[in-house]
Amino acid sequence: MSAAIVPGDTTETLAARAVQVTKVYGQGQTEVRALDNVSVEFPSGRFTAIMGPSGSGKSTLMHCLAGLDRITSGQIFIGDVELSKLSEKQLTLLRRDKVGFVFQAFNLLPTLTAAENVELPLAIAGRKPDRAWVDRVIDAVGLRERLAHKPAELSGGQQQRVAAARALASKPAIVFADEPTGNLDSAAGAELLGFMRRSVDEYGQTIVMVTHDPNSAAFSDHVLFLADGRIVDEMANPTAEKVLDLMKKLGG
Amino acid sequence: MRKATLKGLMAHKLRLAATALAIVLGVSFVSGTYVLTDTITASFDSLFKQVTQGIDVAVRSEETFGGFETGEVRDPMPASLLERIQAVDGVRVAEGSVTGYAQLVGKDGKAVTTGGAPSLGVSFNQDTQFTAGSTVRSGRLPSGPTEMAIDAKTAEDTGYVVGDRAKVLFQGPARDYTVSGIIGFGEADNLGGARLVGFDLATAQEVMNREGRFDEIDVAAEGGVTPEQLRDRIRAAVDPRYEVLTGEELAEDSAAAINDTIGRFLGTALLAFAFVALLVGAFLIFNTFTIIVAQRTRELALLRCLGASRRQVMNSVLLESVIVALVASLVGLGLGVLIASGLKALLSTFLGADIPATGIQFQPRTVIVSLAVGLIVTVLAAVMPARKATRVPPVAALQPETAFAPTGFRKRRIVLGVLITTVGVALLLAGLFRSEGNRLVNVASGAVVVFLGVAVLSPLIARPLARVIGWPFARAFRLPGNLARENAMRNPRRTASTAAALMIGLALVSFVSIFAASIKASTTEILEESVTADYILFNDNFQPFSPEAAERLAEQPQLAAVAGMRFGPWKLDGVGKSLAGIDPVTYQQVVRTEVTDGSFDDLASGGLAVKDTVAESSGWTVGENVAMEFPRTGVEQVPVKAIYEDNSLNGDFLLGLTTYERAYADQADSQILVKAAPGVAPADSRAAIDQVMTDFPNVTVRDQAEFREEQARQIDQIINLFYSLLGLAILIALFGIVNTLGLSIFERIRELGLLRAVGATRRQLRSMIRWEAVIIAVLGAVLGLAVGVFFGWTIVRALASQGITEFTVPAGQLVSFVLAAAIAGILAAVLPGRRAAKIDVLRAITTE
Ligand SMILES: Nc1ncnc2c1ncn2[C@@H]1O[C@H](COP(=O)(O)OP(=O)(O)OP(=O)(O)O)[C@@H](O)[C@H]1O
Ligand SMILES: [Mg+2]
């Protein structure tokens, strides 16, 4: 093992990467090139934000990376695993074990309590949760008092925090969040983003987040800018002002 | 608005398909029943017209003991009547004929049986005008004391051809005859399933104990005299106790007798099943429309925002139901014709009734009733959901949908449910225990109201019950089981009304099985308690047989006691009753009876023994005379000799044999009870009986154990027929589960998508849907079992005086019903599960 030369050995390990990924929706007249030859790497322990105008392909990129959608050409890796080689079933298991999700809305099963929702991926896998870890996550999102509540009894922000806790509870290799603060006011949004930031800093979690909001993007380590299915720019250590400036520049 | 409705309809066409299917099945049963009974009726009408075509006028004696209780009894007419009729002006020819019991013995030495129709011996007329009704298929009509003709169906079944010799059984001694001819009746091979053996008049009169007497006199008119004129002339010439009918009237009357039976029993029974199917269907329709309205809340609210009135919204939902009902009823109507032919085949195999072939009868009444029933049931079931639709406020369009159904009106529901259930139970009990009113209608409507009451109450218990039922699934199948349980609990109304549809079918099935088990247990009880006989001998067709059998058995040294029982009708103050004629000496050795007053021994010199409850209510005591009216001797004063306790075997009245022999024309045993002599091995006593009974192949010999088994088997046969018909109701209820799950999946598409996104496999989704279906099915089964056991208990209790003394719950069977329901639930989940597994994850989570 030690003799083998593993790609990426020399640099930091990669949680996920896309290699010349193209995604085309429809055919002929209605053809839409949602992703156009995108190559990108997501190193472990990094919080990446994806920005871009509406329809630029942010969600598409995220769905493809997460194995929710099949790409037209190119390659996607989660860890060392190439997704196009996987069967539907293997993809599902990979999502279950390696990937965490936070969607913009409707993240929780209404019939389950907050606690049950947090442990959902573990329950699906039939795995025993790591109690200490789950407790830490729950405390981190400040949901201890709300554990027995059903989603309908939680505020939107609380629901999103439950979703975030769920995304972390199974210790996934990578967490994808598509506009997780889209439905929250700025205070609730900041709380959620703060938690995501901490999980990267303290536990080395890898997060990829789609957002429209420069303030949200400022929580990340690295921002990718998408336009017309292509990565048009990127920025390390973003601040809200820098992002806003770049967006103005790109938009103009 | 109408356009919006139609568009909506098209959008939900899949969702409505299962609903429509429920209506289709219910309506097809209604139309099938009508088509079947109409077809059978028409067949018999034309058959009897065929048979009586040459007869202008027929004379027979008045029915002395008609009616359902006692069967048709007519006294034969004296030969002198024939001479009087021949003398009437306008009569070209008049001939007497006789009809009685005669049963052919097959090549295998066994009596040829029917599926319930009679085995008849008849005489053939001479005049060609009269014989035109029957068609000689081969050979010729019999003449002389050694010849007979048989019907074509019997010939086909037995393999007898012209020239064969065969034995025929009568109430008197059996005899051998040569087949001289095989006859049909136009197209038909037999007369509605009856087995016919025909002789010339003199032979028939002799063998059927009708010497010098006739059962019917057929008359042909001279040219220029109409049947009606001739009928009136003959009527004027004979005693009014003779019925004088034209041939046409006779055909109608004969057909009516059979058709009445078919219409009343078969038709009513089938319509009852159709009703059950429709009731279950109504639940399904109610459920579907409720769900559709719930899912369309936003759409409807938007319509209201745009200015649609409540009435328009209501009409839009109702119009949808009307269209569905019309389409489904039309399909059901067509399907009914297929069902009719299916049922006809089923009837032939189950009952052995040969239904003569005619074209399918499709009457306007069938169309009208079927469409009306389909429309009414559907629209009624849709009214409540439609009213709910009108309550959708316009603001609902702007609010997010809530995942949970509202659960208000708890108190109102409890009060209403309890009230309805109480009314239902009261009706049921009234029907069972009070003799006034139409009891069957009371019982049936009581049952329906109980169902409705329980259905109203069931949402209250659906949640806790689903929790309990779902527990093992949550334990065994982890996440899918747990989610299934939660899903079954989340909308108790929907779960409950889906389960309620299944409840009806299962309640009826479990009631029937409890009823059957109780009858079986009661039979066993009677046999053990009251019957000391070792053997029971009887005729499969309930045809009485020659007393010679009992006489010869009594001569056997291996047998200690041989008691023949003869049954007969009589009237008390014009009300038909039945009795059994017995020889008290032998009877007491084979049947145990507790005599409370007087003595059975005194019956040896004639007289009557009465059951204690009857004696009490009539105020009779030993020594008193009862005015009994017999068919032959008229009213006679018969002394009461003994009063006994009920043992479910003696019946209400036992008549001493000496009195019986005087009072009845026919002397034949219906049953023989035999006790073996002490110390004789069972094999030896059996051999002695079998030896004698080879001469009486129409009599079946059974020992106690065999008898019990046979009774059980017969009950099972009927029960199986019930099960298969009730299966329809259960099938519809399963469509209900499929439908509800399908609609729920549509509703929960985002949840399913989310589950898939976070790693649930397709198999896990399928199993989640599956266990939800199973929980709903088991819930329905458990409710149904509870109601069914209650029905069984009350009805068995009510019939205690009819000999059903034991209340038995076939626990194993009931458990197997629940298991079957669970398996059915698994099947019902196949399609919805597949659909759930196939959802596009991305679309499910990205669509708003
Ligand atoms: N299922 C689909 N079929 C056809 N076209 C699609 C489909 N999904 C996305 N697209 C198209 O692909 C392009 C990229 O869409 P995507 O949802 O990735 O954009 P986005 O960057 O996430 O936009 P937003 O910020 O509005 O969420 C768009 O032009 C969109 O119309
Ligand atoms: Mg997007």
PDB file of C-alpha atoms in Angstrom, chain A residues 25 63 68-69 88-89 92-93 95-96 101 103 105-112 116 120-121 123-125 128 150 152 166, chain B residues 403-404 478-480 482-483 486-487 490 750-752 754-764 840-842 845-846 848:
ATOM      1  CA  TYR A  25     -31.064  18.495 -20.284  1.00  0.00           C
ATOM      2  CA  HIS A  63     -27.074  17.239  -7.528  1.00  0.00           C
ATOM      3  CA  LEU A  68     -28.750  12.505  -7.196  1.00  0.00           C
ATOM      4  CA  ASP A  69     -28.492  13.086 -10.927  1.00  0.00           C
ATOM      5  CA  GLU A  88     -28.626   2.849  -8.747  1.00  0.00           C
ATOM      6  CA  LYS A  89     -28.500   0.799  -5.566  1.00  0.00           C
ATOM      7  CA  THR A  92     -28.185   5.120  -2.920  1.00  0.00           C
ATOM      8  CA  LEU A  93     -25.923   3.420  -0.398  1.00  0.00           C
ATOM      9  CA  ARG A  95     -25.551   8.794  -0.475  1.00  0.00           C
ATOM     10  CA  ARG A  96     -26.635   7.101   2.692  1.00  0.00           C
ATOM     11  CA  PHE A 101     -27.888  16.917   2.672  1.00  0.00           C
ATOM     12  CA  PHE A 103     -32.149  21.387   1.229  1.00  0.00           C
ATOM     13  CA  ALA A 105     -37.030  23.528   2.476  1.00  0.00           C
ATOM     14  CA  PHE A 106     -38.855  20.364   3.338  1.00  0.00           C
ATOM     15  CA  ASN A 107     -35.911  18.601   4.848  1.00  0.00           C
ATOM     16  CA  LEU A 108     -37.725  16.587   7.478  1.00  0.00           C
ATOM     17  CA  LEU A 109     -40.206  13.754   7.600  1.00  0.00           C
ATOM     18  CA  PRO A 110     -43.335  15.172   9.251  1.00  0.00           C
ATOM     19  CA  THR A 111     -44.142  11.923  11.040  1.00  0.00           C
ATOM     20  CA  LEU A 112     -40.821  11.696  12.848  1.00  0.00           C
ATOM     21  CA  GLU A 116     -35.667  10.666  14.848  1.00  0.00           C
ATOM     22  CA  LEU A 120     -32.755   9.134   9.919  1.00  0.00           C
ATOM     23  CA  PRO A 121     -29.773   8.191   7.714  1.00  0.00           C
ATOM     24  CA  ALA A 123     -31.862   4.360  10.914  1.00  0.00           C
ATOM     25  CA  ILE A 124     -32.059   3.826   7.178  1.00  0.00           C
ATOM     26  CA  ALA A 125     -28.693   2.136   7.295  1.00  0.00           C
ATOM     27  CA  LYS A 128     -26.343   2.210  15.782  1.00  0.00           C
ATOM     28  CA  LYS A 150     -42.475  16.975  15.331  1.00  0.00           C
ATOM     29  CA  ALA A 152     -44.749  20.973  12.375  1.00  0.00           C
ATOM     30  CA  ARG A 166     -29.032  15.203  10.425  1.00  0.00           C
TER      31      ARG A 166
ATOM     32  CA  ALA B 403     -48.949  17.939   6.594  1.00  0.00           C
ATOM     33  CA  PHE B 404     -51.536  16.885   9.093  1.00  0.00           C
ATOM     34  CA  ARG B 478     -36.878  -1.089  11.835  1.00  0.00           C
ATOM     35  CA  LEU B 479     -37.077   2.097   9.851  1.00  0.00           C
ATOM     36  CA  PRO B 480     -39.508   1.013   7.112  1.00  0.00           C
ATOM     37  CA  ASN B 482     -41.549   2.430  11.942  1.00  0.00           C
ATOM     38  CA  LEU B 483     -42.320   4.848   9.126  1.00  0.00           C
ATOM     39  CA  GLU B 486     -46.275   6.486  11.663  1.00  0.00           C
ATOM     40  CA  ASN B 487     -47.832   6.903   8.243  1.00  0.00           C
ATOM     41  CA  ARG B 490     -50.813  10.248  10.806  1.00  0.00           C
ATOM     42  CA  ARG B 750     -41.509  14.973  -1.342  1.00  0.00           C
ATOM     43  CA  GLU B 751     -41.056  12.824   1.733  1.00  0.00           C
ATOM     44  CA  LEU B 752     -40.363   9.846  -0.438  1.00  0.00           C
ATOM     45  CA  LEU B 754     -36.196  13.065   0.727  1.00  0.00           C
ATOM     46  CA  LEU B 755     -35.931   9.518   2.013  1.00  0.00           C
ATOM     47  CA  ARG B 756     -34.369   8.425  -1.241  1.00  0.00           C
ATOM     48  CA  ALA B 757     -31.991  11.402  -1.235  1.00  0.00           C
ATOM     49  CA  VAL B 758     -30.670  10.620   2.216  1.00  0.00           C
ATOM     50  CA  GLY B 759     -30.096   7.031   1.267  1.00  0.00           C
ATOM     51  CA  ALA B 760     -33.227   4.938   1.598  1.00  0.00           C
ATOM     52  CA  THR B 761     -33.191   2.201  -1.016  1.00  0.00           C
ATOM     53  CA  ARG B 762     -36.103   1.440  -3.307  1.00  0.00           C
ATOM     54  CA  ARG B 763     -36.593  -1.771  -1.433  1.00  0.00           C
ATOM     55  CA  GLN B 764     -36.903   0.158   1.814  1.00  0.00           C
ATOM     56  CA  ASP B 840     -37.764  10.646  -9.611  1.00  0.00           C
ATOM     57  CA  VAL B 841     -35.784  11.719  -6.560  1.00  0.00           C
ATOM     58  CA  LEU B 842     -34.688  15.030  -8.025  1.00  0.00           C
ATOM     59  CA  ILE B 845     -37.298  17.219  -3.872  1.00  0.00           C
ATOM     60  CA  THR B 846     -37.098  20.163  -6.232  1.00  0.00           C
ATOM     61  CA  GLU B 848     -42.609  23.024  -4.932  1.00  0.00           C
TER      62      GLU B 848
END
